[in-house]
XYZ file of C-alpha atoms in Angstrom:
136
model
C 139.485 78.137 70.045
C 141.512 80.810 71.810
C 139.049 83.511 70.638
C 136.100 81.518 71.967
C 137.718 81.346 75.400
C 138.329 85.126 75.390
C 134.738 85.806 74.272
C 133.370 83.492 76.973
C 135.467 85.256 79.604
C 134.230 88.680 78.475
C 130.592 87.552 78.464
C 130.924 86.066 81.943
C 132.423 89.327 83.224
C 129.688 91.502 81.693
C 127.178 92.474 84.395
C 123.467 91.970 83.854
C 121.818 95.261 82.935
C 120.675 96.971 86.120
C 117.272 98.559 86.370
C 117.204 102.344 86.173
C 116.183 104.052 89.432
C 112.431 104.635 89.731
C 112.187 106.496 93.044
C 110.457 109.866 93.080
C 107.066 111.273 92.124
C 105.194 110.116 89.020
C 102.028 111.485 87.397
C 99.690 108.659 86.378
C 98.750 108.120 82.727
C 95.224 109.435 83.410
C 96.835 112.560 84.937
C 94.549 112.254 87.948
C 97.120 111.578 90.650
C 100.748 111.533 91.731
C 102.354 108.340 93.049
C 105.501 108.713 95.152
C 107.897 105.740 94.919
C 110.356 105.260 97.775
C 112.115 102.477 99.692
C 109.987 100.518 102.159
C 112.021 97.836 103.855
C 114.032 95.836 101.338
C 111.754 96.748 98.430
C 110.225 99.829 96.790
C 106.638 100.963 97.278
C 104.525 103.727 95.801
C 101.773 105.607 97.611
C 99.105 107.941 96.286
C 100.643 111.256 97.289
C 98.315 113.771 95.670
C 95.125 114.106 93.627
C 95.392 116.107 90.410
C 91.690 115.592 89.751
C 89.399 115.587 92.756
C 87.689 112.169 93.020
C 83.877 111.805 93.332
C 84.125 111.598 97.130
C 86.180 114.796 97.296
C 89.680 115.179 98.712
C 88.595 112.937 101.598
C 87.770 110.050 99.201
C 87.879 106.607 100.841
C 89.101 103.291 99.429
C 85.488 102.175 98.833
C 86.254 99.492 96.228
C 88.790 97.604 98.348
C 87.911 93.890 98.555
C 88.854 93.946 102.267
C 85.850 95.548 104.005
C 88.098 96.700 106.890
C 90.109 98.906 104.474
C 87.157 100.611 102.775
C 87.129 103.471 105.295
C 90.780 104.449 104.838
C 91.527 107.641 102.932
C 92.855 107.147 99.403
C 95.655 109.659 99.942
C 98.565 107.644 101.272
C 97.205 104.291 100.058
C 99.901 101.927 98.760
C 99.440 101.687 94.987
C 102.736 99.875 94.290
C 104.014 97.257 96.752
C 106.925 94.841 97.037
C 108.909 96.022 94.012
C 112.360 94.541 93.675
C 114.940 94.871 90.957
C 115.018 92.067 88.379
C 117.630 92.830 85.738
C 116.492 95.918 83.805
C 113.005 96.030 85.394
C 111.278 96.182 88.784
C 108.671 93.536 89.707
C 105.919 93.760 92.319
C 102.180 94.355 92.693
C 100.012 97.289 91.614
C 96.670 98.175 93.225
C 93.923 99.951 91.268
C 91.730 101.821 93.783
C 89.123 102.516 91.065
C 88.372 98.791 90.776
C 89.747 97.501 94.084
C 91.877 94.949 92.224
C 95.585 94.146 92.470
C 97.744 92.917 89.627
C 101.221 91.545 89.052
C 103.272 94.466 87.789
C 106.503 95.338 86.000
C 108.023 98.834 86.006
C 110.692 100.046 83.601
C 112.330 103.471 83.341
C 112.163 104.930 79.859
C 114.113 107.834 78.418
C 112.939 111.348 79.111
C 111.722 110.817 82.681
C 109.001 108.373 81.745
C 108.033 105.204 83.613
C 106.443 102.243 81.861
C 103.891 100.677 84.215
C 102.560 97.260 83.270
C 99.781 95.464 85.157
C 99.115 91.825 84.336
C 96.579 89.148 85.102
C 97.723 85.814 83.730
C 99.252 86.335 80.278
C 97.271 89.525 79.636
C 98.881 92.873 80.424
C 97.960 96.524 80.136
C 100.717 99.117 79.849
C 100.673 102.796 80.764
C 103.348 105.463 80.711
C 103.679 107.703 83.760
C 105.664 110.943 83.669
C 107.993 112.404 86.284
C 106.008 114.755 88.514
C 106.363 116.843 91.636
């Protein structure tokens, strides 16, 4: 009984695993852009910082697939791709925007070894996972 009390005390004192930091620049899985993740208010956000492959509309490409007609004329560079991410144990949870489709998805980010970032976008129970790499 004494050992159970000691084990319970140790488990209660063990902190929940904290999420690894995800701030910085990340090259997308398609290697067509760089997303820069940084604090924005009380959460983390990621903006499209640079094209690695010039989009069909050139470097001045607009957010033409956005469901909000008022946002379709904004330039893609600087568009928020990741919004409202907050730490939840060993992961970060928020929303990811896909400018190629104009759709937003519930998202989970997790730092992996070797400067890799697991990026998961989900709609309902179905998720798609990509791995982004640390970029500049």
